[in-house]
Amino acid sequence: MIATYKGRHEVNNQLWHASFDISKASGIVLRGNAAAGSERIGFHIRGESCYGDNSEERWEANSAHTTLHGIHIGYHDGLPGCLKISNFVVWKSWDFGVFGYPMSRVIVQNTVVVDNNIGILVNVWHPPALSHVTADKFVRLDRVLIVGTSPSFDCVSDLVVPRNSDITKPVRAPRYKGGGNIGFMLTTFPSSPSLVPEMSWHGITSYSAIRGVVKLNNVGFAHFGTKCGHDSVAFTTNPKSPDAFHPVEAQGITLYNVDNDKLFYISPSNIAWVNPSDCIDMDCDGAKHVLIRDLDGSLTGVSGGSIISKAEYEWNGDPRRGLGERILHNVVHEALKITRSWRV
């Protein structure tokens, strides 16, 4: 326990200790461990090798609950190349059940996340887009169960705010507009990591990398609807991500007790990004270019179907967003004036 130990209230304590911190260790075998009530992180890990299949070294039967981050992989953590998070059960995390922001490719496998504010968010950064270098980065969920608000969720005791949460407020995970939980927040593949503690853990501070893909295989979503007066949602986008989202490919998806209108929510572009330092004089385009491909019809009911965002969002709407026919008319009019003056 930190920051509030023996009644303290260390508002400037920016350390993110974990019940199990094995982020710098090697040759780890992790079995049968439980992290409960951690003030910050349950398990701070590097992950397993994606490609090893030695049953003697396999991680299994580990759990984390009532933490801020259940599983955490930081910017410079993670095995090189590809890391795997497997055989965990994570529930009732105030911010993230599984959070990662490494440079490595990531596989989340045989894992159950329940009653977390955000079940899973894994971003993967590097190489920089402006270098024109590409890398085949991916995030893959395989045999994962994500539960929004379970039948056993208590509308009183399970909504108590953690005592130390105000200390970590500057890096708080986002909340869904409906007030409930989020299952899977779509991955961003940025050029560089965020800037904790100056910014939030999920913050995006750079252009999207050129390549990247998210693959969902045999993933179950359950209990996304309304409970305790709050709406939960299965899929959503990162509200801190202004630039392009990379494609998502889904197959073998199972939906149980998921309301149709609680399946997807795509956050609109933040109007504050319309400024000279970000997207200049109009909306950033990231939220308008979301693509989720349903390879076998298990998500949408149509094999080969796709979910796309509204590219026309706020067209001819709020003039501050710089979108619409009147804007085009003004641009064309000014261009004609310049052309005519040049000819004279």
Short mmCIF file of C-alpha atoms in Angstrom, two decimals:
data_model
loop_
_atom_site.label_atom_id
_atom_site.label_comp_id
_atom_site.label_asym_id
_atom_site.label_seq_id
_atom_site.Cartn_x
_atom_site.Cartn_y
_atom_site.Cartn_z
CA MET A 1 0.00 0.00 0.00
CA ILE A 2 1.34 3.45 -0.89
CA ALA A 3 0.21 7.07 -0.68
CA THR A 4 -2.41 6.33 2.01
CA TYR A 5 -0.34 4.09 4.29
CA LYS A 6 -1.13 4.66 7.99
CA GLY A 7 -3.56 7.45 7.18
CA ARG A 8 -1.22 9.40 4.91
CA HIS A 9 -2.56 11.19 1.86
CA GLU A 10 0.42 11.78 -0.44
CA VAL A 11 -1.11 13.81 -3.25
CA ASN A 12 2.22 14.04 -5.10
CA ASN A 13 3.01 10.34 -4.94
CA GLN A 14 3.39 9.29 -8.58
CA LEU A 15 4.82 5.82 -7.98
CA TRP A 16 2.92 2.93 -9.51
CA HIS A 17 3.87 0.01 -7.31
CA ALA A 18 2.37 -3.43 -7.83
CA SER A 19 1.53 -6.38 -5.63
CA PHE A 20 3.62 -8.44 -8.04
CA ASP A 21 6.27 -6.45 -9.94
CA ILE A 22 8.14 -8.79 -12.26
CA SER A 23 8.55 -6.29 -15.08
CA LYS A 24 12.36 -6.46 -14.94
CA ALA A 25 12.73 -10.16 -14.13
CA SER A 26 13.45 -13.03 -16.51
CA GLY A 27 12.81 -16.76 -16.41
CA ILE A 28 9.59 -16.23 -14.47
CA VAL A 29 7.03 -18.96 -13.85
CA LEU A 30 3.84 -17.39 -12.45
CA ARG A 31 1.21 -19.76 -11.09
CA GLY A 32 -1.56 -19.64 -8.54
CA ASN A 33 -1.09 -16.05 -7.38
CA ALA A 34 -3.74 -13.51 -6.36
CA ALA A 35 -3.42 -9.73 -6.11
CA ALA A 36 -6.26 -8.19 -4.10
CA GLY A 37 -6.86 -4.59 -3.06
CA SER A 38 -3.71 -3.10 -4.57
CA GLU A 39 -3.72 0.69 -4.43
CA ARG A 40 -2.25 0.86 -7.93
CA ILE A 41 -1.37 -2.33 -9.86
CA GLY A 42 -2.03 -6.01 -9.31
CA PHE A 43 0.57 -7.54 -11.68
CA HIS A 44 3.26 -5.43 -13.38
CA ILE A 45 4.68 -7.83 -15.96
CA ARG A 46 6.75 -8.29 -19.11
CA GLY A 47 4.50 -11.09 -20.34
CA GLU A 48 5.32 -14.56 -21.55
CA SER A 49 6.95 -15.47 -24.83
CA CYS A 50 4.36 -15.67 -27.60
CA TYR A 51 5.96 -18.67 -29.23
CA GLY A 52 7.17 -20.90 -26.41
CA ASP A 53 5.01 -23.93 -25.58
CA ASN A 54 6.85 -25.41 -22.61
CA SER A 55 4.17 -26.58 -20.17
CA GLU A 56 6.69 -26.37 -17.32
CA GLU A 57 7.00 -22.61 -17.82
CA ARG A 58 3.40 -21.75 -18.64
CA TRP A 59 1.69 -19.10 -16.51
CA GLU A 60 -1.68 -20.14 -15.12
CA ALA A 61 -4.29 -19.63 -12.39
CA ASN A 62 -3.41 -16.03 -11.54
CA SER A 63 -6.00 -13.43 -10.56
CA ALA A 64 -6.26 -9.74 -9.69
CA HIS A 65 -9.18 -7.77 -8.30
CA THR A 66 -10.09 -4.44 -6.68
CA THR A 67 -7.07 -2.60 -8.07
CA LEU A 68 -6.64 0.42 -10.33
CA HIS A 69 -4.88 -1.67 -13.01
CA GLY A 70 -5.24 -5.43 -12.76
CA ILE A 71 -2.52 -6.28 -15.30
CA HIS A 72 -0.09 -3.55 -16.36
CA ILE A 73 2.62 -3.45 -19.05
CA GLY A 74 4.31 -0.07 -19.35
CA TYR A 75 5.92 1.81 -22.21
CA HIS A 76 9.33 0.15 -21.92
CA ASP A 77 8.22 -3.15 -20.45
CA GLY A 78 7.48 -6.28 -22.39
CA LEU A 79 9.50 -9.05 -23.94
CA PRO A 80 11.06 -7.97 -27.24
CA GLY A 81 9.19 -8.77 -30.42
CA CYS A 82 6.02 -10.29 -29.01
CA LEU A 83 4.59 -10.83 -25.53
CA LYS A 84 1.68 -12.89 -24.27
CA ILE A 85 -0.75 -12.30 -21.39
CA SER A 86 -2.45 -15.58 -20.59
CA ASN A 87 -4.50 -17.44 -18.02
CA PHE A 88 -5.50 -14.49 -15.84
CA VAL A 89 -8.82 -13.66 -14.22
CA VAL A 90 -9.24 -9.94 -13.51
CA TRP A 91 -12.26 -8.28 -11.95
CA LYS A 92 -13.42 -5.01 -10.41
CA SER A 93 -10.50 -2.84 -11.52
CA TRP A 94 -11.28 0.85 -11.07
CA ASP A 95 -9.44 1.85 -14.27
CA PHE A 96 -8.23 -1.06 -16.43
CA GLY A 97 -8.51 -4.82 -16.14
CA VAL A 98 -5.69 -5.34 -18.64
CA PHE A 99 -3.61 -2.34 -19.68
CA GLY A 100 -0.58 -2.37 -21.95
CA TYR A 101 1.40 0.21 -23.91
CA PRO A 102 4.58 -1.60 -25.05
CA MET A 103 6.54 -1.60 -28.30
CA SER A 104 6.04 -5.36 -28.69
CA ARG A 105 3.25 -7.20 -30.43
CA VAL A 106 0.71 -8.48 -27.90
CA ILE A 107 -1.40 -11.62 -27.54
CA VAL A 108 -4.06 -11.81 -24.80
CA GLN A 109 -5.11 -15.43 -24.41
CA ASN A 110 -7.27 -17.61 -22.15
CA THR A 111 -8.13 -14.63 -19.97
CA VAL A 112 -11.36 -13.53 -18.25
CA VAL A 113 -12.09 -9.90 -17.35
CA VAL A 114 -15.22 -9.01 -15.37
CA ASP A 115 -16.73 -5.82 -13.92
CA ASN A 116 -13.80 -3.58 -14.83
CA ASN A 117 -14.20 0.07 -15.80
CA ILE A 118 -12.32 -0.85 -19.00
CA GLY A 119 -11.79 -4.54 -19.52
CA ILE A 120 -8.89 -4.39 -21.98
CA LEU A 121 -6.89 -1.57 -23.54
CA VAL A 122 -3.59 -2.43 -25.22
CA ASN A 123 -1.79 0.19 -27.32
CA VAL A 124 1.43 -0.61 -29.19
CA TRP A 125 3.86 2.15 -30.13
CA HIS A 126 6.75 2.54 -32.62
CA PRO A 127 8.08 2.98 -35.29
CA PRO A 128 7.52 6.72 -35.88
CA ALA A 129 5.23 7.48 -38.81
CA LEU A 130 7.43 10.35 -40.02
CA SER A 131 10.37 7.96 -40.45
CA HIS A 132 8.34 6.08 -43.10
CA VAL A 133 9.53 2.85 -41.47
CA THR A 134 6.87 0.16 -41.04
CA ALA A 135 6.52 -2.83 -38.75
CA ASP A 136 3.93 -5.61 -38.71
CA LYS A 137 2.56 -4.85 -35.25
CA PHE A 138 -0.60 -6.49 -33.95
CA VAL A 139 -2.77 -7.00 -30.89
CA ARG A 140 -4.58 -10.33 -30.79
CA LEU A 141 -7.26 -11.51 -28.39
CA ASP A 142 -7.72 -15.27 -28.45
CA ARG A 143 -10.14 -17.24 -26.25
CA VAL A 144 -10.98 -14.26 -24.05
CA LEU A 145 -14.18 -13.58 -22.10
CA ILE A 146 -15.12 -9.96 -21.38
CA VAL A 147 -18.01 -9.33 -18.98
CA GLY A 148 -19.39 -5.81 -18.65
CA THR A 149 -21.52 -5.77 -15.49
CA SER A 150 -22.06 -9.22 -14.06
CA PRO A 151 -25.28 -10.39 -12.33
CA SER A 152 -23.39 -10.43 -9.01
CA PHE A 153 -22.33 -6.77 -9.29
CA ASP A 154 -23.56 -4.89 -6.22
CA CYS A 155 -24.98 -1.44 -6.96
CA VAL A 156 -23.82 -0.11 -3.58
CA SER A 157 -20.59 -1.75 -2.45
CA ASP A 158 -19.12 -2.19 -5.93
CA LEU A 159 -19.50 1.50 -6.77
CA VAL A 160 -17.58 2.79 -3.76
CA VAL A 161 -14.80 5.11 -4.94
CA PRO A 162 -11.31 3.85 -3.92
CA ARG A 163 -9.81 5.95 -1.17
CA ASN A 164 -6.65 6.76 -3.13
CA SER A 165 -8.27 7.40 -6.51
CA ASP A 166 -8.18 11.18 -6.15
CA ILE A 167 -4.37 11.01 -5.88
CA THR A 168 -4.18 9.37 -9.31
CA LYS A 169 -6.94 11.51 -10.85
CA PRO A 170 -4.64 13.17 -13.46
CA VAL A 171 -4.03 9.76 -15.08
CA ARG A 172 -7.57 8.42 -14.62
CA ALA A 173 -8.91 6.05 -17.26
CA PRO A 174 -11.80 7.42 -19.33
CA ARG A 175 -15.39 6.71 -18.37
CA TYR A 176 -18.13 5.68 -20.77
CA LYS A 177 -20.76 8.36 -21.30
CA GLY A 178 -23.43 5.96 -20.02
CA GLY A 179 -21.66 5.72 -16.67
CA GLY A 180 -21.07 1.96 -16.85
CA ASN A 181 -18.21 -0.29 -17.89
CA ILE A 182 -16.36 -0.72 -21.19
CA GLY A 183 -15.38 -4.12 -22.55
CA PHE A 184 -12.69 -3.56 -25.18
CA MET A 185 -11.26 -0.16 -26.05
CA LEU A 186 -9.87 -0.24 -29.57
CA THR A 187 -6.10 -0.33 -29.86
CA THR A 188 -4.12 2.65 -31.10
CA PHE A 189 -0.73 2.13 -32.77
CA PRO A 190 1.00 5.48 -32.14
CA SER A 191 4.51 6.57 -33.05
CA SER A 192 5.52 7.17 -29.43
CA PRO A 193 4.21 6.48 -25.92
CA SER A 194 2.15 8.76 -23.72
CA LEU A 195 3.65 11.00 -21.03
CA VAL A 196 2.53 9.80 -17.61
CA PRO A 197 2.30 11.54 -15.17
CA GLU A 198 1.91 14.68 -17.29
CA MET A 199 -0.81 12.92 -19.30
CA SER A 200 -3.09 9.95 -18.74
CA TRP A 201 -2.01 6.35 -19.32
CA HIS A 202 -4.24 6.03 -22.37
CA GLY A 203 -3.19 9.38 -23.84
CA ILE A 204 -1.96 9.65 -27.44
CA THR A 205 0.73 12.24 -28.13
CA SER A 206 1.91 11.39 -31.65
CA TYR A 207 0.85 10.41 -35.16
CA SER A 208 -0.40 6.89 -35.72
CA ALA A 209 2.23 4.42 -36.93
CA ILE A 210 1.81 3.32 -40.53
CA ARG A 211 0.90 -0.32 -39.93
CA GLY A 212 -1.01 -2.23 -37.29
CA VAL A 213 -3.99 -4.57 -36.95
CA VAL A 214 -6.21 -5.91 -34.17
CA LYS A 215 -7.44 -9.50 -34.41
CA LEU A 216 -10.23 -10.92 -32.24
CA ASN A 217 -10.56 -14.71 -32.32
CA ASN A 218 -13.05 -16.62 -30.17
CA VAL A 219 -13.83 -13.68 -27.91
CA GLY A 220 -16.99 -13.64 -25.80
CA PHE A 221 -18.84 -10.52 -24.65
CA ALA A 222 -21.45 -10.87 -21.91
CA HIS A 223 -23.76 -8.63 -19.86
CA PHE A 224 -23.49 -5.29 -21.61
CA GLY A 225 -26.68 -3.39 -20.97
CA THR A 226 -28.11 -1.27 -18.17
CA LYS A 227 -27.57 -1.99 -14.50
CA CYS A 228 -27.56 0.24 -11.42
CA GLY A 229 -28.88 2.99 -13.71
CA HIS A 230 -25.68 2.91 -15.78
CA ASP A 231 -25.13 1.77 -19.36
CA SER A 232 -22.15 -0.41 -20.30
CA VAL A 233 -20.74 -0.91 -23.80
CA ALA A 234 -18.81 -3.77 -25.39
CA PHE A 235 -16.62 -1.84 -27.87
CA THR A 236 -15.53 1.76 -27.89
CA THR A 237 -12.74 3.97 -29.19
CA ASN A 238 -10.09 5.81 -27.22
CA PRO A 239 -11.37 9.39 -26.74
CA LYS A 240 -7.74 10.57 -26.50
CA SER A 241 -6.85 9.28 -29.97
CA PRO A 242 -7.29 11.99 -32.65
CA ASP A 243 -5.58 10.23 -35.53
CA ALA A 244 -6.23 7.08 -37.56
CA PHE A 245 -7.48 3.87 -35.95
CA HIS A 246 -6.05 0.72 -37.49
CA PRO A 247 -8.45 -2.00 -38.70
CA VAL A 248 -10.01 -4.62 -36.46
CA GLU A 249 -10.71 -8.15 -37.73
CA ALA A 250 -13.17 -10.26 -35.75
CA GLN A 251 -14.24 -13.90 -35.97
CA GLY A 252 -15.69 -16.45 -33.59
CA ILE A 253 -17.38 -13.73 -31.53
CA THR A 254 -19.97 -14.78 -28.95
CA LEU A 255 -22.53 -12.33 -27.57
CA TYR A 256 -24.56 -13.16 -24.47
CA ASN A 257 -27.03 -10.72 -22.93
CA VAL A 258 -25.63 -7.81 -24.94
CA ASP A 259 -28.14 -5.10 -25.89
CA ASN A 260 -27.95 -4.11 -29.55
CA ASP A 261 -27.43 -0.47 -28.71
CA LYS A 262 -24.70 -1.34 -26.18
CA LEU A 263 -22.45 -3.16 -28.65
CA PHE A 264 -20.52 -0.20 -30.11
CA TYR A 265 -19.85 3.39 -29.22
CA ILE A 266 -17.48 5.50 -31.32
CA SER A 267 -16.42 8.63 -29.49
CA PRO A 268 -16.78 11.81 -31.58
CA SER A 269 -13.74 13.89 -32.34
CA ASN A 270 -12.87 16.32 -29.56
CA ILE A 271 -13.70 19.84 -30.69
CA ALA A 272 -10.74 21.12 -28.64
CA TRP A 273 -8.46 19.52 -31.26
CA VAL A 274 -9.56 22.14 -33.80
CA ASN A 275 -6.58 24.41 -33.19
CA PRO A 276 -3.35 25.40 -35.00
CA SER A 277 -1.27 22.81 -33.13
CA ASP A 278 -3.48 19.80 -33.83
CA CYS A 279 -5.97 19.52 -36.68
CA ILE A 280 -5.83 23.19 -37.72
CA ASP A 281 -9.27 24.41 -38.80
CA MET A 282 -11.45 21.29 -38.82
CA ASP A 283 -12.17 18.05 -36.95
CA CYS A 284 -9.47 15.43 -36.59
CA ASP A 285 -10.36 12.43 -38.74
CA GLY A 286 -9.48 9.48 -36.49
CA ALA A 287 -12.96 8.90 -35.10
CA LYS A 288 -14.43 9.04 -38.61
CA HIS A 289 -12.29 6.24 -40.05
CA VAL A 290 -12.98 3.34 -37.68
CA LEU A 291 -13.26 -0.05 -39.41
CA ILE A 292 -14.23 -3.35 -37.75
CA ARG A 293 -14.44 -6.28 -40.19
CA ASP A 294 -16.64 -9.23 -39.31
CA LEU A 295 -14.95 -12.15 -41.07
CA ASP A 296 -17.56 -14.82 -40.32
CA GLY A 297 -20.76 -13.00 -39.36
CA SER A 298 -20.48 -13.77 -35.65
CA LEU A 299 -20.43 -10.09 -34.67
CA THR A 300 -22.90 -8.46 -37.05
CA GLY A 301 -24.79 -11.42 -38.44
CA VAL A 302 -23.36 -10.81 -41.92
CA SER A 303 -20.25 -12.69 -43.00
CA GLY A 304 -17.81 -10.19 -44.45
CA GLY A 305 -19.80 -7.29 -42.98
CA SER A 306 -18.18 -4.23 -41.49
CA ILE A 307 -18.84 -1.65 -38.82
CA ILE A 308 -17.72 1.82 -39.81
CA SER A 309 -17.96 5.18 -38.11
CA LYS A 310 -19.95 8.17 -39.34
CA ALA A 311 -17.62 10.07 -41.62
CA GLU A 312 -20.37 12.67 -42.07
CA TYR A 313 -20.61 13.39 -38.33
CA GLU A 314 -21.56 17.07 -37.78
CA TRP A 315 -21.52 17.84 -41.52
CA ASN A 316 -23.25 21.22 -41.77
CA GLY A 317 -23.48 21.10 -37.97
CA ASP A 318 -21.43 22.95 -35.39
CA PRO A 319 -19.50 25.57 -37.41
CA ARG A 320 -16.55 25.29 -35.03
CA ARG A 321 -15.82 21.86 -36.51
CA GLY A 322 -15.09 23.36 -39.94
CA LEU A 323 -17.24 20.85 -41.83
CA GLY A 324 -20.01 21.41 -44.34
CA GLU A 325 -21.06 22.88 -47.65
CA ARG A 326 -20.71 26.46 -46.47
CA ILE A 327 -17.05 25.81 -45.62
CA LEU A 328 -16.42 24.34 -49.07
CA HIS A 329 -18.24 27.25 -50.66
CA ASN A 330 -16.02 29.73 -48.85
CA VAL A 331 -12.85 27.84 -49.79
CA VAL A 332 -13.84 27.68 -53.47
CA HIS A 333 -14.85 31.34 -53.45
CA GLU A 334 -11.50 32.40 -51.99
CA ALA A 335 -9.64 30.18 -54.46
CA LEU A 336 -11.47 31.81 -57.38
CA LYS A 337 -10.65 35.28 -56.07
CA ILE A 338 -6.96 34.37 -55.87
CA THR A 339 -7.01 32.86 -59.37
CA ARG A 340 -8.67 35.94 -60.86
CA SER A 341 -6.28 38.34 -59.16
CA TRP A 342 -3.35 36.29 -60.44
CA ARG A 343 -4.64 36.47 -64.01
CA VAL A 344 -5.02 40.24 -63.79
#
